[in-house]
C-alpha atoms as one frame of an Amber mdcrd trajectory, in Angstrom:
protein
   0.000   0.000   0.000   1.484   3.338  -1.058   1.475   6.102   1.512   1.846
   9.816   0.858   4.596  10.835   3.311   4.801  14.511   2.363   4.820  17.005
   5.235   1.386  18.383   4.339  -0.120  14.915   4.129   1.439  13.836   7.424
   0.051  16.908   9.196  -3.363  16.424   7.599  -3.570  12.805   8.781  -2.181
  13.465  12.266  -4.396  13.375  15.328  -6.168  16.532  16.462  -3.835  17.002
  19.437  -0.744  16.796  17.241  -2.292  19.221  14.758  -2.994  21.700  17.547
   0.598  21.389  18.793   1.931  21.950  15.266  -0.349  24.956  14.747   0.807
  26.498  18.037   4.468  25.946  17.140   4.020  27.471  13.694   2.300  30.515
  15.228   5.084  30.919  17.790   7.688  30.569  15.040   5.983  33.286  12.993
   5.890  35.647  15.976   9.540  34.925  16.830  10.641  35.708  13.268   8.739
  38.993  13.499  10.546  39.785  16.759  13.895  38.797  15.215  13.510  41.132
  12.236  12.246  44.063  14.320  14.988  43.611  16.921  17.669  43.360  14.221
  16.489  46.623  12.667  16.193  48.460  15.994  19.619  47.370  17.279  21.249
  48.287  13.976  19.622  51.708  14.135  20.763  52.174  17.741  24.351  51.328
  16.838  24.484  53.731  13.895  22.784  56.579  15.774  25.096  56.158  18.781
  28.146  56.286  16.518  26.844  59.435  14.820  26.246  61.178  18.157  29.650
  60.145  19.523  31.307  61.647  16.471  29.391  64.888  16.957  30.055  64.953
  20.704  33.806  64.570  20.356  34.013  67.086  17.517  34.427  69.817  20.128
  30.967  71.350  19.869  29.852  73.470  22.816  27.881  71.382  25.314  25.052
  73.909  25.595  24.627  74.038  21.830  24.706  70.249  21.649  22.172  69.998
  24.482  19.845  72.435  22.712  20.073  70.420  19.491  19.500  67.088  21.243
  16.538  68.395  23.266  14.598  69.239  20.114  14.910  65.742  18.641  11.714
  63.686  19.071  13.492  60.332  18.815  17.216  60.468  19.346  19.896  57.887
  20.036  20.269  56.305  23.494  23.530  58.211  23.944  21.714  61.460  23.173
  19.064  60.783  25.799  21.687  59.870  28.393  23.658  63.019  27.576  20.504
  65.146  27.743  19.459  63.720  31.125  22.884  64.349  32.641  23.236  67.804
  31.158  19.709  68.768  32.192  20.309  67.762  35.811  23.692  69.511  35.826
  22.171  72.784  34.587  19.227  72.530  36.999  21.628  72.123  39.902  23.528
  75.196  38.712  20.272  77.164  38.555  19.549  76.141  42.166  22.901  77.704
  43.103  24.510  74.390  43.965  28.212  75.166  43.973  29.746  72.015  45.464
  31.389  70.047  42.665  30.562  66.639  44.154  26.867  67.509  44.501  26.709
  68.751  40.903  28.375  65.620  39.605  26.383  63.166  41.745  23.068  64.545
  40.530  24.115  64.335  36.895  25.472  60.803  37.327  22.262  59.597  38.994
  20.212  61.034  36.157  22.438  59.373  33.541  22.375  56.006  35.343  18.572
  56.104  35.484  18.431  56.958  31.786  20.944  54.181  31.071  18.743  51.622
  32.820  15.696  52.721  30.827  17.638  52.411  27.573  18.911  48.972  28.552
  15.385  47.805  29.396  14.202  49.012  25.998  16.999  47.221  24.155  16.321
  43.997  26.077  12.589  44.009  25.333  11.306  40.771  23.734  14.598  38.969
  24.396  12.876  36.913  27.083  10.294  35.830  24.495  13.033  34.527  22.188
  14.663  32.732  25.117  11.348  31.104  26.030  10.714  30.009  22.448  14.196
  28.550  22.191  13.911  26.578  25.426  10.260  25.488  25.387   9.509  24.754
  21.705  11.478  21.466  21.515   9.598  20.125  24.542   6.245  21.158  23.112
   7.171  19.397  19.878   8.274  16.340  21.877   4.917  16.305  23.650   3.186
  16.262  20.265   5.449  13.436  19.107   4.802  11.311  22.197   1.078  11.876
  21.907   1.134  11.011  18.218   3.101   7.807  18.797   0.668   6.773  21.519
  -2.220   7.450  19.148  -0.502   5.457  16.388   0.094   2.405  18.590  -3.463
   2.509  19.907  -4.656   2.451  16.283  -2.500  -0.625  15.623  -4.390  -2.636
  18.229  -7.020  -3.608  15.677  -4.534  -4.508  12.959  -4.083  -8.230  12.386
  -0.511  -8.047  11.078   1.792  -5.188  12.074   4.427  -4.356   9.497   6.754
  -1.439   8.928   4.344  -0.112   6.309   1.557   0.115   8.859   3.714   1.622
  11.633   5.728   4.131   9.607   2.968   6.629   8.669   1.752   7.066  12.250
   5.252   7.529  13.663   6.196   9.891  10.838   3.116  11.998  11.560   4.154
  12.201  15.200   7.781  13.100  14.451   6.683  16.113  12.412   5.816  17.853
  15.687   9.396  17.494  16.959  10.782  18.740  13.646   8.604  21.854  13.753
   9.513  22.398  17.406  13.195  22.475  16.410  12.329  24.714  13.451  10.854
  27.228  15.909  13.587  26.871  18.556  16.843  27.014  16.568  16.389  30.495
  14.986  15.170  31.884  18.315  18.252  30.595  20.159  20.673  31.884  17.507
  18.973  35.282  17.407  18.897  35.534  21.210  22.635  34.865  21.481  23.448
  37.381  18.738  21.218  40.112  20.179  22.512  39.522  23.716  26.073  40.120
  22.508  25.019  43.260  20.633  23.215  44.618  23.682  26.227  43.905  25.894
  28.455  45.869  23.519  25.937  48.729  23.423  25.752  48.740  27.233  29.549
  48.991  27.438  29.434  51.934  25.012  26.787  53.709  27.090  28.631  53.130
  30.373  31.907  54.340  28.886  30.193  57.509  27.688  28.727  58.113  31.153
  32.195  57.929  32.687  33.753  60.165  30.033  30.976  62.739  30.197  31.140
  62.690  34.007  34.799  63.659  33.782  33.891  66.600  31.547  31.161  67.713
  33.960  33.548  67.376  36.870  36.003  69.748  35.190  33.176  72.204  34.503
  32.008  71.999  38.107  35.545  72.519  39.418  35.981  75.569  37.204  32.766
  77.054  38.635  31.479  78.032  35.189  28.387  80.264  35.097  25.025  78.537
  34.950  24.382  79.721  31.432  27.430  78.110  29.892  29.393  74.905  29.922
  32.626  74.250  28.141  34.889  71.278  27.842
């Protein structure tokens, strides 16, 4: 007896439970690919925008002029938002007649660290979803396979003579669930590892900028510059 062992045919002839497992895995895989593409685009944009701001920052432009330009941007780079938060707190402290250098610097550093944490949370969004897909999908597929094999062997109870031809279709239908579980898990794991490394490098860049900018603010605070101006 000839059997159609194509993937579509195997899924069509699988039990309802296995079909539901396969449908759930395919839906999860589709969502994870959407997350992968959106995260790839957003992290690439973050990297390029951070590099552009760093180049502008170290070009020697006056900090007040740079702050005014950054403040008008509706959607700037993470480095721009960290710079703006630190500079804003520094200038507010100057306006409140805070003259102690350590107090000026501590306020600016706290503001930049808070902004840094918000940026890091944004960059890490949806990473937990990819991690969950990568770790859970194979087990969900294995559940579908076990259920399908059980269903296949129960169906063989009424067969007079069990041969490989009668066993193979049922087991093949069940194994499709494991294959699709791996299809959903492998890209999610690879993408998670890649994005985690990119985010770590971006976090190092942001932290390095905070330290470097803090040094600049410390020099400005020590020089007791007027509240309306800030140099290098």
